[in-house]
Amino acid sequence: MGKNVRELALDLLINIDRNQAYSNIALNQAITDHQVKPIDAGLLTEIVYGTLQHKLTIDFYLKPFLQKRVEDWVQMLLRLSVYQMVYLDKVPEHAILNEAVEIAKKRGHEGIASVVNGVLRNIQRKGLPSIEKVQDECERLSLATSHPRWIIALWIDQYGFDATKQICEINLLPPVQTARVNTAKATREAVIQMLAEEGFVASAHPVLSDCIENSRGNMALSNAHRDGLLTIQDASSMLVADVVGPEAGELILDACAAPGGKTTHLLERLNGSGKVVALDIHKHKIKLVKKTAARLGVSNLETMQLDARKAIEEFDRGTFDRVLVDAPCSGLGVLRRKPDAKYEKSYADVQRLAVIQVDLLTKIAPLVKNGGTLVYSTCTINKEENEEVVSTFLLNNREYEMDLTLSDRMPKELRPYVHDNHLQVLPQYMNSDGFFIAAFRKKDIH
């Protein structure tokens, strides 16, 4: 590895900031390209994700010490240095400071190195400004948990201050890796044992019967994953298959299928009978669905590159027993996994997506058989894209009603969170992604 960990972290953070690169993809690519050792990869991941995760807080800390605007890369170097000083206990401050000054010299010149040195030594000497002194509670929570103010205001309006604070605080913790066991091939206990033999620390999920949690290593690199015994998937999104409830021999449409986690879960439930037709608008994403299905060894899959809004041009009305619309959304439920995303989104995005979601549901609705099921899910925790979309859809599609069996299909631990026949999982409910699921039944009209 030519560059040291902090130089590499700086390059990555600049790339993510300038090019809106996905942090997880950019990080994995850098670890591979630079042949980063596992011990260094851990620190690199910590610095990159941590700096992104706490960016607004760090900028608040830096503001009193920056007399004039500095170049973007210098700002980023100061951010990652302050992140280490504030949040990493094991790295001595003098080492962080010396490293930052060396990087500034190498990348810039002595003058920039002097500015970096001055700012960091001032912080050491004077201490950090107090967020607690900020009077406005919305602004204070925004700065303390590094969530943009508009997101905080939205959630306070929808869930109240205490629930919003819980969401924000859990979003700052490292996400738990979970996987769905392919029970057609192995039991959960057998897979946990296999993972233990490889050095992973996996255990049974406390709520979901075919889910495991892992606290060491990446299960995507395990033999169990390679051999199709598990699929990396968040616990909350595994609930979708329970709500869709596929039965033997049925024809099911997954309208927005990539990368294939839910598609293959439905296929596993069909156990070799029936068929799932998986659509996605992007050709490369359809390849991901096929690849996941092949690895898991599930059959009876048909894939099509198609905008789900045009599906009515390809299929007859009433073709499918069950349809899943896992809609494109703002992703406000997965900010814990994608810390960079919270700074890129806007309230205008939320409004635009809600319109698309209603349009998607309305155009896909005729494909469901009379008496059939239409399931709508998102990985957001914003009511305008969830409950309000459900209300608008029902208002405009009188042949549909809420499926009253949704609560019965939930694990008992989650039933208290089913309201008006839909489920909103907040991240704190089971230490998972935020997720929404609603199910509609098409009236059996003869």
PDB file of C-alpha atoms in Angstrom, residues 66-228:
ATOM      1  CA  LEU A  66     -11.298  28.725  11.003  1.00  0.00           C
ATOM      2  CA  GLN A  67     -10.857  32.458  10.447  1.00  0.00           C
ATOM      3  CA  LYS A  68     -11.223  32.207   6.656  1.00  0.00           C
ATOM      4  CA  ARG A  69     -12.385  29.658   4.111  1.00  0.00           C
ATOM      5  CA  VAL A  70      -9.902  26.926   3.274  1.00  0.00           C
ATOM      6  CA  GLU A  71      -9.731  24.673   0.212  1.00  0.00           C
ATOM      7  CA  ASP A  72     -12.122  21.707   0.234  1.00  0.00           C
ATOM      8  CA  TRP A  73      -9.366  19.123   0.699  1.00  0.00           C
ATOM      9  CA  VAL A  74      -7.951  21.056   3.678  1.00  0.00           C
ATOM     10  CA  GLN A  75     -11.434  21.213   5.239  1.00  0.00           C
ATOM     11  CA  MET A  76     -11.713  17.441   4.746  1.00  0.00           C
ATOM     12  CA  LEU A  77      -8.278  16.841   6.278  1.00  0.00           C
ATOM     13  CA  LEU A  78      -9.299  18.905   9.321  1.00  0.00           C
ATOM     14  CA  ARG A  79     -12.594  16.988   9.547  1.00  0.00           C
ATOM     15  CA  LEU A  80     -10.981  13.561   9.593  1.00  0.00           C
ATOM     16  CA  SER A  81      -8.376  14.784  12.100  1.00  0.00           C
ATOM     17  CA  VAL A  82     -11.028  16.219  14.459  1.00  0.00           C
ATOM     18  CA  TYR A  83     -13.055  13.035  14.071  1.00  0.00           C
ATOM     19  CA  GLN A  84     -10.094  11.016  15.356  1.00  0.00           C
ATOM     20  CA  MET A  85      -9.380  13.481  18.172  1.00  0.00           C
ATOM     21  CA  VAL A  86     -12.992  13.455  19.417  1.00  0.00           C
ATOM     22  CA  TYR A  87     -14.221   9.936  18.703  1.00  0.00           C
ATOM     23  CA  LEU A  88     -11.208   7.584  18.594  1.00  0.00           C
ATOM     24  CA  ASP A  89      -9.667   6.820  21.993  1.00  0.00           C
ATOM     25  CA  LYS A  90      -6.837   4.581  20.871  1.00  0.00           C
ATOM     26  CA  VAL A  91      -5.010   7.065  18.626  1.00  0.00           C
ATOM     27  CA  PRO A  92      -2.776   9.586  20.495  1.00  0.00           C
ATOM     28  CA  GLU A  93      -3.559  13.207  19.643  1.00  0.00           C
ATOM     29  CA  HIS A  94       0.061  14.068  18.862  1.00  0.00           C
ATOM     30  CA  ALA A  95       0.117  11.290  16.231  1.00  0.00           C
ATOM     31  CA  ILE A  96      -3.113  12.575  14.627  1.00  0.00           C
ATOM     32  CA  LEU A  97      -1.735  16.119  14.555  1.00  0.00           C
ATOM     33  CA  ASN A  98       1.684  15.163  13.148  1.00  0.00           C
ATOM     34  CA  GLU A  99       0.103  12.995  10.455  1.00  0.00           C
ATOM     35  CA  ALA A 100      -2.264  15.803   9.412  1.00  0.00           C
ATOM     36  CA  VAL A 101       0.613  18.282   9.115  1.00  0.00           C
ATOM     37  CA  GLU A 102       2.661  15.812   7.009  1.00  0.00           C
ATOM     38  CA  ILE A 103      -0.285  15.196   4.664  1.00  0.00           C
ATOM     39  CA  ALA A 104      -0.824  18.979   4.347  1.00  0.00           C
ATOM     40  CA  LYS A 105       2.846  19.477   3.408  1.00  0.00           C
ATOM     41  CA  LYS A 106       2.767  16.626   0.900  1.00  0.00           C
ATOM     42  CA  ARG A 107      -0.494  17.688  -0.718  1.00  0.00           C
ATOM     43  CA  GLY A 108      -0.077  21.458  -0.430  1.00  0.00           C
ATOM     44  CA  HIS A 109       2.784  23.537   0.980  1.00  0.00           C
ATOM     45  CA  GLU A 110       4.261  24.799   4.249  1.00  0.00           C
ATOM     46  CA  GLY A 111       1.660  27.576   4.549  1.00  0.00           C
ATOM     47  CA  ILE A 112      -1.252  25.108   4.450  1.00  0.00           C
ATOM     48  CA  ALA A 113       0.589  22.807   6.863  1.00  0.00           C
ATOM     49  CA  SER A 114       0.940  25.778   9.227  1.00  0.00           C
ATOM     50  CA  VAL A 115      -2.824  26.496   9.061  1.00  0.00           C
ATOM     51  CA  VAL A 116      -3.674  22.826   9.763  1.00  0.00           C
ATOM     52  CA  ASN A 117      -1.205  22.742  12.643  1.00  0.00           C
ATOM     53  CA  GLY A 118      -2.568  26.004  14.087  1.00  0.00           C
ATOM     54  CA  VAL A 119      -6.227  24.924  13.932  1.00  0.00           C
ATOM     55  CA  LEU A 120      -5.646  21.517  15.529  1.00  0.00           C
ATOM     56  CA  ARG A 121      -3.353  22.903  18.272  1.00  0.00           C
ATOM     57  CA  ASN A 122      -5.930  25.601  19.057  1.00  0.00           C
ATOM     58  CA  ILE A 123      -8.611  22.932  19.451  1.00  0.00           C
ATOM     59  CA  GLN A 124      -6.274  20.991  21.744  1.00  0.00           C
ATOM     60  CA  ARG A 125      -5.600  24.071  23.839  1.00  0.00           C
ATOM     61  CA  LYS A 126      -9.036  25.728  23.993  1.00  0.00           C
ATOM     62  CA  GLY A 127     -11.347  22.708  23.779  1.00  0.00           C
ATOM     63  CA  LEU A 128     -14.489  22.259  21.702  1.00  0.00           C
ATOM     64  CA  PRO A 129     -17.468  24.642  21.601  1.00  0.00           C
ATOM     65  CA  SER A 130     -20.546  23.363  23.467  1.00  0.00           C
ATOM     66  CA  ILE A 131     -23.530  22.095  21.468  1.00  0.00           C
ATOM     67  CA  GLU A 132     -25.572  22.177  24.706  1.00  0.00           C
ATOM     68  CA  LYS A 133     -25.497  25.976  24.604  1.00  0.00           C
ATOM     69  CA  VAL A 134     -27.458  26.029  21.327  1.00  0.00           C
ATOM     70  CA  GLN A 135     -30.940  27.256  22.329  1.00  0.00           C
ATOM     71  CA  ASP A 136     -33.157  25.868  19.566  1.00  0.00           C
ATOM     72  CA  GLU A 137     -33.864  22.171  20.325  1.00  0.00           C
ATOM     73  CA  CYS A 138     -34.211  21.200  16.654  1.00  0.00           C
ATOM     74  CA  GLU A 139     -30.874  22.848  15.784  1.00  0.00           C
ATOM     75  CA  ARG A 140     -29.247  21.349  18.892  1.00  0.00           C
ATOM     76  CA  LEU A 141     -30.330  17.816  17.951  1.00  0.00           C
ATOM     77  CA  SER A 142     -29.240  18.408  14.359  1.00  0.00           C
ATOM     78  CA  LEU A 143     -25.736  19.404  15.483  1.00  0.00           C
ATOM     79  CA  ALA A 144     -25.432  16.752  18.207  1.00  0.00           C
ATOM     80  CA  THR A 145     -26.389  13.869  15.890  1.00  0.00           C
ATOM     81  CA  SER A 146     -25.254  15.315  12.548  1.00  0.00           C
ATOM     82  CA  HIS A 147     -28.600  15.096  10.743  1.00  0.00           C
ATOM     83  CA  PRO A 148     -29.674  18.004   8.512  1.00  0.00           C
ATOM     84  CA  ARG A 149     -32.164  20.255  10.227  1.00  0.00           C
ATOM     85  CA  TRP A 150     -34.948  19.646   7.672  1.00  0.00           C
ATOM     86  CA  ILE A 151     -34.863  15.878   8.388  1.00  0.00           C
ATOM     87  CA  ILE A 152     -34.990  16.516  12.153  1.00  0.00           C
ATOM     88  CA  ALA A 153     -37.928  18.928  11.730  1.00  0.00           C
ATOM     89  CA  LEU A 154     -39.765  16.413   9.503  1.00  0.00           C
ATOM     90  CA  TRP A 155     -39.374  13.570  12.015  1.00  0.00           C
ATOM     91  CA  ILE A 156     -40.269  15.724  15.051  1.00  0.00           C
ATOM     92  CA  ASP A 157     -43.468  16.728  13.244  1.00  0.00           C
ATOM     93  CA  GLN A 158     -44.278  13.077  12.409  1.00  0.00           C
ATOM     94  CA  TYR A 159     -42.986  11.140  15.446  1.00  0.00           C
ATOM     95  CA  GLY A 160     -42.319  13.678  18.200  1.00  0.00           C
ATOM     96  CA  PHE A 161     -39.011  14.789  19.726  1.00  0.00           C
ATOM     97  CA  ASP A 162     -38.176  11.707  21.828  1.00  0.00           C
ATOM     98  CA  ALA A 163     -38.642   9.174  19.007  1.00  0.00           C
ATOM     99  CA  THR A 164     -36.679  11.450  16.646  1.00  0.00           C
ATOM    100  CA  LYS A 165     -33.813  11.644  19.125  1.00  0.00           C
ATOM    101  CA  GLN A 166     -33.780   7.823  19.353  1.00  0.00           C
ATOM    102  CA  ILE A 167     -33.714   7.497  15.541  1.00  0.00           C
ATOM    103  CA  CYS A 168     -30.831   9.971  15.249  1.00  0.00           C
ATOM    104  CA  GLU A 169     -28.792   8.364  18.028  1.00  0.00           C
ATOM    105  CA  ILE A 170     -29.138   4.823  16.658  1.00  0.00           C
ATOM    106  CA  ASN A 171     -28.188   6.129  13.205  1.00  0.00           C
ATOM    107  CA  LEU A 172     -24.766   7.033  14.630  1.00  0.00           C
ATOM    108  CA  LEU A 173     -24.041   3.440  15.705  1.00  0.00           C
ATOM    109  CA  PRO A 174     -22.394   0.916  13.374  1.00  0.00           C
ATOM    110  CA  PRO A 175     -25.104  -1.126  11.601  1.00  0.00           C
ATOM    111  CA  VAL A 176     -25.582  -4.747  12.588  1.00  0.00           C
ATOM    112  CA  GLN A 177     -24.952  -7.183   9.734  1.00  0.00           C
ATOM    113  CA  THR A 178     -27.818  -9.623   9.313  1.00  0.00           C
ATOM    114  CA  ALA A 179     -28.422 -12.461   6.883  1.00  0.00           C
ATOM    115  CA  ARG A 180     -31.353 -14.594   5.809  1.00  0.00           C
ATOM    116  CA  VAL A 181     -30.721 -18.329   5.993  1.00  0.00           C
ATOM    117  CA  ASN A 182     -31.725 -20.302   2.905  1.00  0.00           C
ATOM    118  CA  THR A 183     -33.728 -22.859   4.866  1.00  0.00           C
ATOM    119  CA  ALA A 184     -34.238 -24.987   1.744  1.00  0.00           C
ATOM    120  CA  LYS A 185     -30.522 -25.837   1.996  1.00  0.00           C
ATOM    121  CA  ALA A 186     -29.630 -25.665   5.705  1.00  0.00           C
ATOM    122  CA  THR A 187     -30.975 -24.959   9.184  1.00  0.00           C
ATOM    123  CA  ARG A 188     -30.175 -21.703  10.956  1.00  0.00           C
ATOM    124  CA  GLU A 189     -28.241 -23.613  13.649  1.00  0.00           C
ATOM    125  CA  ALA A 190     -26.074 -25.364  11.014  1.00  0.00           C
ATOM    126  CA  VAL A 191     -25.242 -22.070   9.286  1.00  0.00           C
ATOM    127  CA  ILE A 192     -24.331 -20.407  12.610  1.00  0.00           C
ATOM    128  CA  GLN A 193     -22.002 -23.345  13.331  1.00  0.00           C
ATOM    129  CA  MET A 194     -20.402 -23.127   9.867  1.00  0.00           C
ATOM    130  CA  LEU A 195     -19.802 -19.405  10.322  1.00  0.00           C
ATOM    131  CA  ALA A 196     -18.279 -19.981  13.782  1.00  0.00           C
ATOM    132  CA  GLU A 197     -15.794 -22.436  12.251  1.00  0.00           C
ATOM    133  CA  GLU A 198     -14.709 -19.676   9.853  1.00  0.00           C
ATOM    134  CA  GLY A 199     -14.202 -17.171  12.685  1.00  0.00           C
ATOM    135  CA  PHE A 200     -17.458 -15.214  12.427  1.00  0.00           C
ATOM    136  CA  VAL A 201     -19.512 -14.458  15.531  1.00  0.00           C
ATOM    137  CA  ALA A 202     -23.081 -15.163  14.411  1.00  0.00           C
ATOM    138  CA  SER A 203     -26.196 -15.714  16.507  1.00  0.00           C
ATOM    139  CA  ALA A 204     -29.923 -16.222  16.070  1.00  0.00           C
ATOM    140  CA  HIS A 205     -31.913 -13.022  15.554  1.00  0.00           C
ATOM    141  CA  PRO A 206     -34.133 -12.392  18.606  1.00  0.00           C
ATOM    142  CA  VAL A 207     -37.294 -11.782  16.535  1.00  0.00           C
ATOM    143  CA  LEU A 208     -37.052 -13.400  13.072  1.00  0.00           C
ATOM    144  CA  SER A 209     -36.852 -17.169  12.712  1.00  0.00           C
ATOM    145  CA  ASP A 210     -34.705 -17.424   9.543  1.00  0.00           C
ATOM    146  CA  CYS A 211     -32.417 -14.475  10.347  1.00  0.00           C
ATOM    147  CA  ILE A 212     -28.930 -14.370  11.889  1.00  0.00           C
ATOM    148  CA  GLU A 213     -26.865 -11.477  13.243  1.00  0.00           C
ATOM    149  CA  ASN A 214     -23.100 -11.229  12.896  1.00  0.00           C
ATOM    150  CA  SER A 215     -20.671  -9.154  14.978  1.00  0.00           C
ATOM    151  CA  ARG A 216     -17.300 -10.084  13.451  1.00  0.00           C
ATOM    152  CA  GLY A 217     -16.210 -10.036   9.820  1.00  0.00           C
ATOM    153  CA  ASN A 218     -18.275  -9.743   6.649  1.00  0.00           C
ATOM    154  CA  MET A 219     -20.556 -12.731   6.009  1.00  0.00           C
ATOM    155  CA  ALA A 220     -20.537 -11.904   2.277  1.00  0.00           C
ATOM    156  CA  LEU A 221     -16.983 -13.343   2.261  1.00  0.00           C
ATOM    157  CA  SER A 222     -17.983 -16.600   3.992  1.00  0.00           C
ATOM    158  CA  ASN A 223     -18.194 -20.079   2.511  1.00  0.00           C
ATOM    159  CA  ALA A 224     -21.826 -20.193   3.626  1.00  0.00           C
ATOM    160  CA  HIS A 225     -22.543 -17.167   1.400  1.00  0.00           C
ATOM    161  CA  ARG A 226     -20.568 -18.605  -1.516  1.00  0.00           C
ATOM    162  CA  ASP A 227     -22.467 -21.899  -1.248  1.00  0.00           C
ATOM    163  CA  GLY A 228     -25.876 -20.200  -1.248  1.00  0.00           C
TER     164      GLY A 228
END
